[in-house]
mmCIF file of C-alpha atoms in Angstrom:
data_model
loop_
_atom_site.group_PDB
_atom_site.id
_atom_site.type_symbol
_atom_site.label_atom_id
_atom_site.label_comp_id
_atom_site.label_asym_id
_atom_site.label_seq_id
_atom_site.Cartn_x
_atom_site.Cartn_y
_atom_site.Cartn_z
ATOM 1 C CA MET F 23 -15.093 -19.876 23.212
ATOM 2 C CA VAL F 24 -11.853 -17.648 22.900
ATOM 3 C CA ARG F 25 -11.909 -14.887 25.108
ATOM 4 C CA VAL F 26 -8.541 -12.906 24.533
ATOM 5 C CA SER F 27 -6.791 -10.977 27.194
ATOM 6 C CA THR F 28 -4.837 -8.071 26.520
ATOM 7 C CA GLY F 29 -1.243 -10.230 27.435
ATOM 8 C CA GLY F 30 -1.730 -11.739 24.809
ATOM 9 C CA ARG F 31 -3.173 -15.662 26.055
ATOM 10 C CA VAL F 32 -6.041 -17.171 24.709
ATOM 11 C CA GLU F 33 -8.058 -18.586 26.755
ATOM 12 C CA ARG F 34 -10.486 -21.974 25.675
ATOM 13 C CA LYS F 35 -13.904 -23.446 26.893
ATOM 14 C CA ARG F 36 -15.675 -26.196 25.624
ATOM 15 C CA ARG F 37 -19.014 -27.579 26.356
ATOM 16 C CA SER F 38 -18.923 -28.168 30.229
ATOM 17 C CA CYS F 39 -15.459 -28.633 31.177
ATOM 18 C CA VAL F 40 -12.704 -26.044 31.308
ATOM 19 C CA GLN F 41 -9.764 -26.805 29.686
ATOM 20 C CA TRP F 42 -6.651 -24.020 28.857
ATOM 21 C CA ARG F 43 -4.878 -23.833 26.042
ATOM 22 C CA MET F 44 -2.300 -20.236 26.159
ATOM 23 C CA ILE F 45 -1.629 -19.150 23.214
ATOM 24 C CA ARG F 46 0.570 -15.936 23.012
ATOM 25 C CA PHE F 47 0.494 -13.856 20.412
ATOM 26 C CA GLU F 48 3.491 -14.421 19.657
ATOM 27 C CA ASP F 49 3.031 -17.789 18.892
ATOM 28 C CA LEU F 50 1.510 -16.793 15.685
ATOM 29 C CA LEU F 51 3.207 -14.301 14.644
ATOM 30 C CA ARG F 52 6.342 -12.759 15.478
ATOM 31 C CA PRO F 53 8.541 -10.187 14.555
ATOM 32 C CA THR F 54 11.831 -11.523 13.009
ATOM 33 C CA PRO F 55 14.906 -10.182 10.837
ATOM 34 C CA ALA F 56 13.547 -11.449 7.651
ATOM 35 C CA GLY F 57 10.419 -9.659 8.891
ATOM 36 C CA LEU F 58 6.777 -11.310 10.762
ATOM 37 C CA TYR F 59 7.582 -14.857 10.653
ATOM 38 C CA CYS F 60 4.693 -17.231 11.794
ATOM 39 C CA PRO F 61 6.366 -20.555 13.292
ATOM 40 C CA PRO F 62 3.180 -23.554 12.682
ATOM 41 C CA GLY F 63 3.194 -22.542 9.793
ATOM 42 C CA ASP F 64 6.412 -22.092 8.702
ATOM 43 C CA PHE F 65 6.246 -18.940 6.280
ATOM 44 C CA TYR F 66 6.600 -14.854 6.837
ATOM 45 C CA VAL F 67 4.453 -12.470 5.775
ATOM 46 C CA ASP F 68 6.474 -10.010 2.756
ATOM 47 C CA PRO F 69 10.179 -10.402 4.371
ATOM 48 C CA VAL F 70 12.325 -7.818 3.373
ATOM 49 C CA ALA F 71 14.874 -11.030 2.279
ATOM 50 C CA PRO F 72 14.412 -14.566 0.340
ATOM 51 C CA VAL F 73 12.789 -17.198 2.561
ATOM 52 C CA ASP F 74 11.723 -20.949 1.904
ATOM 53 C CA ARG F 75 7.351 -19.645 1.721
ATOM 54 C CA ALA F 76 5.743 -16.253 1.772
ATOM 55 C CA VAL F 77 2.601 -14.704 1.839
ATOM 56 C CA ILE F 78 2.798 -11.222 0.067
ATOM 57 C CA THR F 79 0.371 -8.267 0.469
ATOM 58 C CA HIS F 80 1.031 -6.197 -2.835
ATOM 59 C CA GLY F 81 2.878 -6.055 -5.095
ATOM 60 C CA HIS F 82 5.122 -2.405 -4.037
ATOM 61 C CA ALA F 83 8.483 -3.594 -3.691
ATOM 62 C CA ASP F 84 9.099 -2.934 -0.096
ATOM 63 C CA HIS F 85 6.734 -5.878 0.362
ATOM 64 C CA ALA F 86 6.994 -8.143 -3.108
ATOM 65 C CA ARG F 87 10.818 -9.206 -3.895
ATOM 66 C CA SER F 88 12.061 -12.231 -5.393
ATOM 67 C CA GLY F 89 13.885 -15.421 -4.217
ATOM 68 C CA HIS F 90 11.419 -16.823 -2.778
ATOM 69 C CA GLY F 91 10.778 -20.522 -2.573
ATOM 70 C CA ALA F 92 7.434 -19.837 -2.517
ATOM 71 C CA VAL F 93 4.291 -17.266 -3.280
ATOM 72 C CA LEU F 94 1.135 -17.166 -1.805
ATOM 73 C CA ALA F 95 -0.869 -13.435 -2.730
ATOM 74 C CA THR F 96 -3.996 -12.778 -4.925
ATOM 75 C CA ARG F 97 -3.562 -13.346 -9.129
ATOM 76 C CA GLN F 98 -3.083 -9.820 -9.227
ATOM 77 C CA THR F 99 0.072 -9.130 -7.126
ATOM 78 C CA LEU F 100 1.558 -12.560 -8.930
ATOM 79 C CA ALA F 101 0.562 -10.757 -11.685
ATOM 80 C CA ILE F 102 2.764 -7.593 -11.462
ATOM 81 C CA MET F 103 5.898 -9.660 -9.735
ATOM 82 C CA ALA F 104 5.753 -11.672 -12.445
ATOM 83 C CA GLU F 105 6.511 -7.682 -14.640
ATOM 84 C CA ARG F 106 8.578 -6.846 -12.337
ATOM 85 C CA TYR F 107 11.011 -9.761 -11.560
ATOM 86 C CA GLY F 108 10.088 -12.281 -14.788
ATOM 87 C CA GLU F 109 8.641 -15.066 -14.471
ATOM 88 C CA ASP F 110 10.984 -17.193 -12.302
ATOM 89 C CA PHE F 111 10.137 -14.942 -9.633
ATOM 90 C CA THR F 112 9.755 -17.937 -7.678
ATOM 91 C CA LYS F 113 10.221 -21.511 -7.835
ATOM 92 C CA ALA F 114 6.218 -21.585 -7.278
ATOM 93 C CA ARG F 115 3.729 -20.190 -6.461
ATOM 94 C CA GLN F 116 0.324 -19.815 -5.362
ATOM 95 C CA GLY F 117 -2.712 -17.217 -6.454
ATOM 96 C CA VAL F 118 -5.319 -17.271 -3.688
ATOM 97 C CA ALA F 119 -9.149 -15.013 -4.133
ATOM 98 C CA TYR F 120 -9.796 -12.517 -2.081
ATOM 99 C CA GLY F 121 -12.406 -14.898 0.729
ATOM 100 C CA GLU F 122 -10.509 -17.606 -0.491
ATOM 101 C CA THR F 123 -8.996 -19.712 2.588
ATOM 102 C CA ALA F 124 -5.644 -21.524 1.996
ATOM 103 C CA THR F 125 -4.139 -23.894 4.875
ATOM 104 C CA ILE F 126 -0.196 -24.663 5.052
ATOM 105 C CA ASN F 127 0.757 -26.624 8.055
ATOM 106 C CA GLY F 128 -2.801 -25.838 9.542
ATOM 107 C CA VAL F 129 -2.655 -22.725 9.899
ATOM 108 C CA GLU F 130 -5.633 -20.655 7.802
ATOM 109 C CA ILE F 131 -4.089 -17.900 5.609
ATOM 110 C CA SER F 132 -6.996 -15.994 3.307
ATOM 111 C CA LEU F 133 -6.397 -12.631 1.712
ATOM 112 C CA ALA F 134 -8.764 -9.928 2.739
ATOM 113 C CA PRO F 135 -8.820 -6.298 0.233
ATOM 114 C CA ALA F 136 -6.827 -3.883 1.783
ATOM 115 C CA GLY F 137 -7.187 -1.193 -0.752
ATOM 116 C CA HIS F 138 -3.716 0.080 -1.818
ATOM 117 C CA VAL F 139 -2.955 -1.000 -5.295
ATOM 118 C CA LEU F 140 -4.672 -2.824 -7.968
ATOM 119 C CA GLY F 141 -4.108 -7.016 -5.778
ATOM 120 C CA SER F 142 -3.034 -5.501 -2.209
ATOM 121 C CA ALA F 143 -4.516 -7.683 0.280
ATOM 122 C CA GLN F 144 -4.696 -7.236 3.974
ATOM 123 C CA ALA F 145 -2.846 -11.143 4.932
ATOM 124 C CA VAL F 146 -5.818 -13.091 7.978
ATOM 125 C CA VAL F 147 -3.875 -16.029 9.352
ATOM 126 C CA ARG F 148 -5.913 -17.819 11.863
ATOM 127 C CA TRP F 149 -5.141 -20.958 14.034
ATOM 128 C CA LYS F 150 -6.145 -22.282 17.142
ATOM 129 C CA GLY F 151 -9.232 -19.311 17.064
ATOM 130 C CA LEU F 152 -6.703 -17.001 17.068
ATOM 131 C CA THR F 153 -6.838 -14.444 14.405
ATOM 132 C CA MET F 154 -3.905 -11.562 13.236
ATOM 133 C CA VAL F 155 -4.540 -9.140 10.261
ATOM 134 C CA VAL F 156 -1.296 -8.035 9.130
ATOM 135 C CA SER F 157 -2.373 -4.937 6.884
ATOM 136 C CA GLY F 158 0.190 -4.588 4.667
ATOM 137 C CA ASP F 159 -0.252 -0.948 3.604
ATOM 138 C CA TYR F 160 -4.096 -0.042 3.408
ATOM 139 C CA LYS F 161 -6.465 3.426 2.795
ATOM 140 C CA ARG F 162 -9.657 3.923 3.370
ATOM 141 C CA ARG F 163 -11.287 5.842 0.449
ATOM 142 C CA ARG F 164 -12.427 4.691 -2.555
ATOM 143 C CA ASP F 165 -10.051 4.078 -5.371
ATOM 144 C CA PRO F 166 -11.335 3.819 -9.020
ATOM 145 C CA THR F 167 -8.317 1.089 -9.712
ATOM 146 C CA CYS F 168 -8.894 -1.866 -7.095
ATOM 147 C CA ALA F 169 -11.190 -3.290 -4.873
ATOM 148 C CA PRO F 170 -11.802 -0.622 -1.361
ATOM 149 C CA PHE F 171 -10.625 -2.447 2.217
ATOM 150 C CA GLU F 172 -12.185 -4.783 4.171
ATOM 151 C CA PRO F 173 -12.342 -5.001 7.681
ATOM 152 C CA VAL F 174 -12.161 -8.275 9.116
ATOM 153 C CA PRO F 175 -12.816 -8.988 12.551
ATOM 154 C CA CYS F 176 -9.889 -9.672 14.501
ATOM 155 C CA ASP F 177 -7.932 -9.911 18.144
ATOM 156 C CA VAL F 178 -4.472 -8.498 17.033
ATOM 157 C CA PHE F 179 -4.624 -6.365 13.729
ATOM 158 C CA ILE F 180 -0.654 -5.642 12.227
ATOM 159 C CA SER F 181 -0.884 -1.565 11.349
ATOM 160 C CA GLU F 182 1.644 0.380 8.747
ATOM 161 C CA ALA F 183 1.339 3.861 10.374
ATOM 162 C CA THR F 184 3.392 5.646 7.622
ATOM 163 C CA PHE F 185 0.874 8.777 8.104
ATOM 164 C CA GLY F 186 0.462 8.151 11.907
ATOM 165 C CA LEU F 187 0.207 11.638 12.960
ATOM 166 C CA PRO F 188 -2.689 13.981 13.633
ATOM 167 C CA VAL F 189 -0.503 16.585 11.655
ATOM 168 C CA PHE F 190 -1.493 14.187 8.501
ATOM 169 C CA VAL F 191 -5.285 14.714 7.015
ATOM 170 C CA HIS F 192 -5.854 13.931 3.037
ATOM 171 C CA PRO F 193 -7.866 16.259 0.931
ATOM 172 C CA SER F 194 -10.393 15.179 -0.993
ATOM 173 C CA ASP F 195 -8.868 12.757 -4.583
ATOM 174 C CA GLY F 196 -11.540 15.411 -6.518
ATOM 175 C CA ASP F 197 -10.762 18.319 -5.189
ATOM 176 C CA GLU F 198 -6.437 17.057 -5.858
ATOM 177 C CA ILE F 199 -7.291 15.829 -9.344
ATOM 178 C CA ALA F 200 -9.655 19.648 -10.216
ATOM 179 C CA ARG F 201 -6.654 22.033 -9.404
ATOM 180 C CA LEU F 202 -4.895 20.173 -11.464
ATOM 181 C CA LEU F 203 -7.355 20.330 -14.177
ATOM 182 C CA ARG F 204 -7.634 23.563 -13.193
ATOM 183 C CA SER F 205 -4.137 24.999 -13.618
ATOM 184 C CA LEU F 206 -4.540 23.156 -17.537
ATOM 185 C CA ARG F 207 -7.327 25.050 -18.522
ATOM 186 C CA GLN F 208 -5.523 28.875 -16.469
ATOM 187 C CA PHE F 209 -1.701 27.280 -19.133
ATOM 188 C CA PRO F 210 -2.755 26.408 -21.358
ATOM 189 C CA GLU F 211 0.812 26.894 -23.357
ATOM 190 C CA ARG F 212 2.820 24.766 -20.721
ATOM 191 C CA ALA F 213 2.538 20.703 -20.712
ATOM 192 C CA HIS F 214 1.883 19.543 -17.272
ATOM 193 C CA LEU F 215 4.198 16.670 -15.853
ATOM 194 C CA VAL F 216 2.517 14.133 -13.214
ATOM 195 C CA GLY F 217 4.674 12.258 -11.185
ATOM 196 C CA ALA F 218 4.122 9.245 -9.605
ATOM 197 C CA TYR F 219 5.157 6.242 -8.503
ATOM 198 C CA ALA F 220 4.876 3.367 -11.330
ATOM 199 C CA LEU F 221 2.688 0.966 -9.382
ATOM 200 C CA GLY F 222 -0.782 2.331 -8.197
ATOM 201 C CA LYS F 223 -0.542 6.217 -7.939
ATOM 202 C CA ALA F 224 0.025 6.881 -11.451
ATOM 203 C CA GLN F 225 -2.730 4.083 -12.679
ATOM 204 C CA ARG F 226 -4.859 6.236 -10.219
ATOM 205 C CA VAL F 227 -4.193 9.456 -11.504
ATOM 206 C CA ILE F 228 -5.103 8.365 -14.677
ATOM 207 C CA ARG F 229 -8.318 7.414 -13.772
ATOM 208 C CA LEU F 230 -9.020 10.354 -11.347
ATOM 209 C CA LEU F 231 -8.636 12.654 -14.490
ATOM 210 C CA ARG F 232 -11.426 10.128 -16.837
ATOM 211 C CA GLU F 233 -12.955 10.447 -14.549
ATOM 212 C CA GLY F 234 -12.844 14.665 -13.773
ATOM 213 C CA GLY F 235 -13.529 14.642 -17.357
ATOM 214 C CA TRP F 236 -9.928 14.590 -19.352
ATOM 215 C CA ASP F 237 -10.846 12.470 -22.009
ATOM 216 C CA ARG F 238 -8.102 13.368 -24.437
ATOM 217 C CA THR F 239 -4.370 11.148 -25.060
ATOM 218 C CA ILE F 240 -2.451 11.110 -21.460
ATOM 219 C CA TYR F 241 1.024 11.161 -22.356
ATOM 220 C CA VAL F 242 3.540 8.272 -20.198
ATOM 221 C CA HIS F 243 6.695 7.732 -19.525
ATOM 222 C CA GLY F 244 8.317 4.269 -20.853
ATOM 223 C CA ALA F 245 8.624 3.052 -17.926
ATOM 224 C CA LEU F 246 4.667 3.206 -16.485
ATOM 225 C CA GLU F 247 4.420 1.227 -19.655
ATOM 226 C CA ARG F 248 3.993 -2.262 -19.030
ATOM 227 C CA LEU F 249 2.321 -2.007 -15.510
ATOM 228 C CA ASN F 250 -0.447 0.775 -17.799
ATOM 229 C CA ARG F 251 -0.720 -2.645 -19.870
ATOM 230 C CA LEU F 252 -0.912 -4.298 -16.751
ATOM 231 C CA TYR F 253 -3.977 -3.097 -15.364
ATOM 232 C CA GLU F 254 -5.876 -2.578 -18.036
ATOM 233 C CA ARG F 255 -6.148 -6.614 -18.732
ATOM 234 C CA GLU F 256 -7.228 -6.311 -15.394
ATOM 235 C CA GLY F 257 -10.417 -4.033 -16.765
ATOM 236 C CA ILE F 258 -9.278 -1.328 -15.840
ATOM 237 C CA ASP F 259 -10.053 1.697 -18.221
ATOM 238 C CA LEU F 260 -6.728 3.630 -18.544
ATOM 239 C CA GLY F 261 -8.452 5.385 -21.796
ATOM 240 C CA PRO F 262 -6.328 6.893 -24.587
ATOM 241 C CA LEU F 263 -2.397 6.346 -24.059
ATOM 242 C CA ALA F 264 0.793 7.535 -25.914
ATOM 243 C CA PRO F 265 4.296 7.323 -25.163
ATOM 244 C CA ALA F 266 6.019 10.602 -24.570
ATOM 245 C CA THR F 267 9.258 9.858 -27.082
ATOM 246 C CA GLY F 268 10.364 10.733 -30.345
ATOM 247 C CA LEU F 269 8.955 14.812 -29.092
ATOM 248 C CA LYS F 270 10.590 17.763 -30.165
ATOM 249 C CA ALA F 271 11.269 20.704 -28.443
ATOM 250 C CA GLY F 272 8.752 22.167 -26.903
ATOM 251 C CA ALA F 273 6.414 19.339 -27.194
ATOM 252 C CA LEU F 274 2.745 18.764 -25.809
ATOM 253 C CA GLY F 275 2.383 22.334 -24.518
ATOM 254 C CA GLY F 276 -1.075 22.062 -22.573
ATOM 255 C CA GLU F 277 -0.851 18.424 -21.874
ATOM 256 C CA VAL F 278 -0.604 16.001 -19.032
ATOM 257 C CA VAL F 279 2.241 13.915 -18.971
ATOM 258 C CA ILE F 280 2.704 11.681 -16.846
ATOM 259 C CA ALA F 281 6.744 10.026 -15.457
ATOM 260 C CA PRO F 282 8.108 8.243 -12.664
ATOM 261 C CA PRO F 283 8.881 10.668 -10.034
ATOM 262 C CA SER F 284 12.442 11.181 -10.770
ATOM 263 C CA ALA F 285 12.249 11.697 -14.365
ATOM 264 C CA THR F 286 10.242 15.280 -13.665
ATOM 265 C CA ARG F 287 13.977 16.333 -12.629
ATOM 266 C CA ASP F 288 15.822 14.454 -15.456
ATOM 267 C CA ARG F 289 17.074 15.375 -18.773
ATOM 268 C CA TRP F 290 13.891 13.955 -19.849
ATOM 269 C CA ALA F 291 11.711 15.630 -18.722
ATOM 270 C CA ARG F 292 13.344 19.105 -20.576
ATOM 271 C CA ARG F 293 11.503 18.502 -24.243
ATOM 272 C CA PHE F 294 8.604 19.655 -22.365
ATOM 273 C CA ALA F 295 6.860 23.522 -22.989
ATOM 274 C CA ASP F 296 7.725 24.988 -20.469
ATOM 275 C CA PRO F 297 6.891 22.124 -17.528
ATOM 276 C CA VAL F 298 4.619 22.832 -14.858
ATOM 277 C CA VAL F 299 5.736 19.762 -12.527
ATOM 278 C CA ALA F 300 3.345 18.490 -10.283
ATOM 279 C CA PHE F 301 3.807 15.387 -8.306
ATOM 280 C CA ALA F 302 1.550 13.312 -6.511
ATOM 281 C CA SER F 303 1.916 11.914 -3.165
ATOM 282 C CA GLY F 304 0.869 12.092 0.791
ATOM 283 C CA TRP F 305 3.867 13.911 1.150
ATOM 284 C CA MET F 306 3.028 17.119 -1.071
ATOM 285 C CA GLY F 307 0.794 18.238 1.922
ATOM 286 C CA VAL F 308 4.742 18.726 3.884
ATOM 287 C CA ARG F 309 5.244 22.454 2.149
ATOM 288 C CA ALA F 310 9.428 21.133 2.303
ATOM 289 C CA ARG F 311 8.965 18.074 0.621
ATOM 290 C CA ALA F 312 7.359 19.814 -2.188
ATOM 291 C CA ARG F 313 10.058 22.917 -2.413
ATOM 292 C CA GLN F 314 12.822 20.210 -1.741
ATOM 293 C CA ARG F 315 11.407 18.520 -4.944
ATOM 294 C CA GLY F 316 10.780 21.585 -7.208
ATOM 295 C CA CYS F 317 7.300 20.783 -7.195
ATOM 296 C CA GLU F 318 5.006 23.806 -8.918
ATOM 297 C CA LEU F 319 2.191 21.546 -8.056
ATOM 298 C CA PRO F 320 1.847 19.310 -5.636
ATOM 299 C CA LEU F 321 -0.756 17.244 -5.329
ATOM 300 C CA VAL F 322 -1.417 15.044 -2.133
ATOM 301 C CA LEU F 323 -2.496 12.064 -3.035
ATOM 302 C CA SER F 324 -1.933 9.219 -1.222
ATOM 303 C CA ASP F 325 -1.804 4.673 -1.800
ATOM 304 C CA HIS F 326 -1.868 4.894 2.284
ATOM 305 C CA ALA F 327 -4.441 5.812 5.804
ATOM 306 C CA ASP F 328 -4.110 9.467 7.122
ATOM 307 C CA TRP F 329 -4.510 9.790 10.241
ATOM 308 C CA PRO F 330 -8.970 9.752 10.282
ATOM 309 C CA GLU F 331 -8.308 6.934 8.498
ATOM 310 C CA LEU F 332 -5.748 5.175 11.041
ATOM 311 C CA ILE F 333 -8.056 5.668 13.706
ATOM 312 C CA ALA F 334 -11.341 4.791 12.395
ATOM 313 C CA THR F 335 -9.701 1.490 11.418
ATOM 314 C CA PHE F 336 -8.821 0.598 15.403
ATOM 315 C CA THR F 337 -11.891 2.289 16.279
ATOM 316 C CA GLU F 338 -14.314 0.117 13.655
ATOM 317 C CA LEU F 339 -12.069 -3.580 14.481
ATOM 318 C CA LYS F 340 -11.397 -3.152 18.436
ATOM 319 C CA PRO F 341 -8.326 -5.797 18.597
ATOM 320 C CA GLN F 342 -7.038 -6.782 21.699
ATOM 321 C CA GLU F 343 -4.344 -5.506 19.951
ATOM 322 C CA VAL F 344 -2.592 -3.410 17.701
ATOM 323 C CA TRP F 345 0.976 -3.789 16.574
ATOM 324 C CA ILE F 346 1.984 -0.603 14.515
ATOM 325 C CA THR F 347 4.516 -0.969 11.843
ATOM 326 C CA HIS F 348 6.669 0.893 9.150
ATOM 327 C CA GLY F 349 5.942 4.596 10.103
ATOM 328 C CA ARG F 350 4.880 6.836 12.684
ATOM 329 C CA GLU F 351 4.247 4.741 15.837
ATOM 330 C CA GLU F 352 4.832 6.782 18.612
ATOM 331 C CA GLY F 353 1.860 8.511 17.906
ATOM 332 C CA LEU F 354 -0.626 6.207 16.893
ATOM 333 C CA LEU F 355 1.238 4.563 20.159
ATOM 334 C CA ARG F 356 -0.322 7.759 22.206
ATOM 335 C CA TRP F 357 -3.046 7.775 20.448
ATOM 336 C CA CYS F 358 -3.782 3.882 22.218
ATOM 337 C CA GLU F 359 -2.784 4.980 24.786
ATOM 338 C CA LEU F 360 -5.695 7.566 25.684
ATOM 339 C CA ASN F 361 -7.840 5.466 24.093
ATOM 340 C CA ASP F 362 -7.152 1.807 26.234
ATOM 341 C CA GLN F 363 -6.497 -0.112 23.146
ATOM 342 C CA PRO F 364 -3.627 -2.165 24.247
ATOM 343 C CA ALA F 365 -1.164 -2.006 21.325
ATOM 344 C CA ARG F 366 2.603 -2.087 20.601
ATOM 345 C CA ALA F 367 5.864 -0.904 17.913
ATOM 346 C CA LEU F 368 7.678 -4.107 16.269
ATOM 347 C CA ARG F 369 9.716 -1.896 14.161
ATOM 348 C CA LEU F 370 10.247 -3.515 11.369
ATOM 349 C CA VAL F 371 12.722 -3.133 9.538
ATOM 350 C CA GLY F 372 13.105 -2.801 5.136
ATOM 351 C CA TYR F 373 10.174 -1.327 4.130
ATOM 352 C CA ASP F 374 9.921 2.211 2.561
ATOM 353 C CA GLU F 375 7.886 5.351 3.891
ATOM 354 C CA ASP F 376 7.900 7.180 0.571
ATOM 355 C CA ASP F 377 5.347 4.289 -1.379
ATOM 356 C CA ASP F 378 6.758 2.962 -4.640
ATOM 357 C CA GLU F 379 9.499 5.697 -4.672
ATOM 358 C CA VAL F 380 12.379 3.693 -4.446
ATOM 359 C CA VAL F 381 11.276 1.185 -7.902
ATOM 360 C CA ALA F 382 10.019 4.502 -9.765
ATOM 361 C CA GLU F 383 14.080 5.617 -9.531
ATOM 362 C CA ASP F 384 15.153 2.408 -10.862
ATOM 363 C CA ALA F 385 13.118 1.702 -12.826
ATOM 364 C CA ALA F 386 13.623 5.355 -14.525
#
């Protein structure tokens, strides 16, 4: 029998005799300047600097960096890292399927779907009866381009807090795509230029458009082409695509163009017919951000859990402790306090709240 106290210790009772083995949560995972470190396993989860051994939750650049000695991740995440950084992004790699268990120095590691982007995973770390789950980035709503989030019972749940304020309640994806399709009908003479992050968001927007009935060719910026092909190799049908290059001025009226966010403000965008500039992001629910980007059609499409999804996850899991990181920690800490959920803020640095924007800007 395993019982974990809110003070962060595991108490074990075996057979008829009582053996007390005091294990602190920090004995298994602890925050360090390089990221979350597992002392008994001697590995890091999503380290922000090159380390000897890393477990990577997903392929966004603020979580998946090159230069590690060895990397354990899903096969899809390893493929994404190789596509972005080259085949020599690490000295050794190990692909682990969802639900499969690997052991590193006596510590068990398994990966569960996170619902964030293709190949994204929660890192489930088990040692001496203690289970800690590092969510990475996650969302709870359906995404046609990746496996859905799976809750994993645990003693400690380490959660992101990107949208960790009650004001963040994202509308349905279908409603947002319907707004885009309605604009295409209203302005058939204008190109619709949608800014979307290169990994995950762009492919999701394309698939949602297909589900919404848009079967025409979608034009894409060159920075998206390699990742689009990777998604298609993984069985994600994106439909007819064409490069948005070599076009005359005033081109693609009535068509959809997908590009990294920075490209929508670049000279590259001037070739299109009076473009309606859209941007797909959870942050588009904040009017000031939409105005700052000069966005005519803000689309609230997030790859992160909103406030109700975060709270529903905590309520469903009921862990002994919640550790909150990279985002709006204060709101979630207050909710936990009011609902008798022990929690703490990790305040890890090096993670970007704006999804993959840094990579998208660089790629463009």
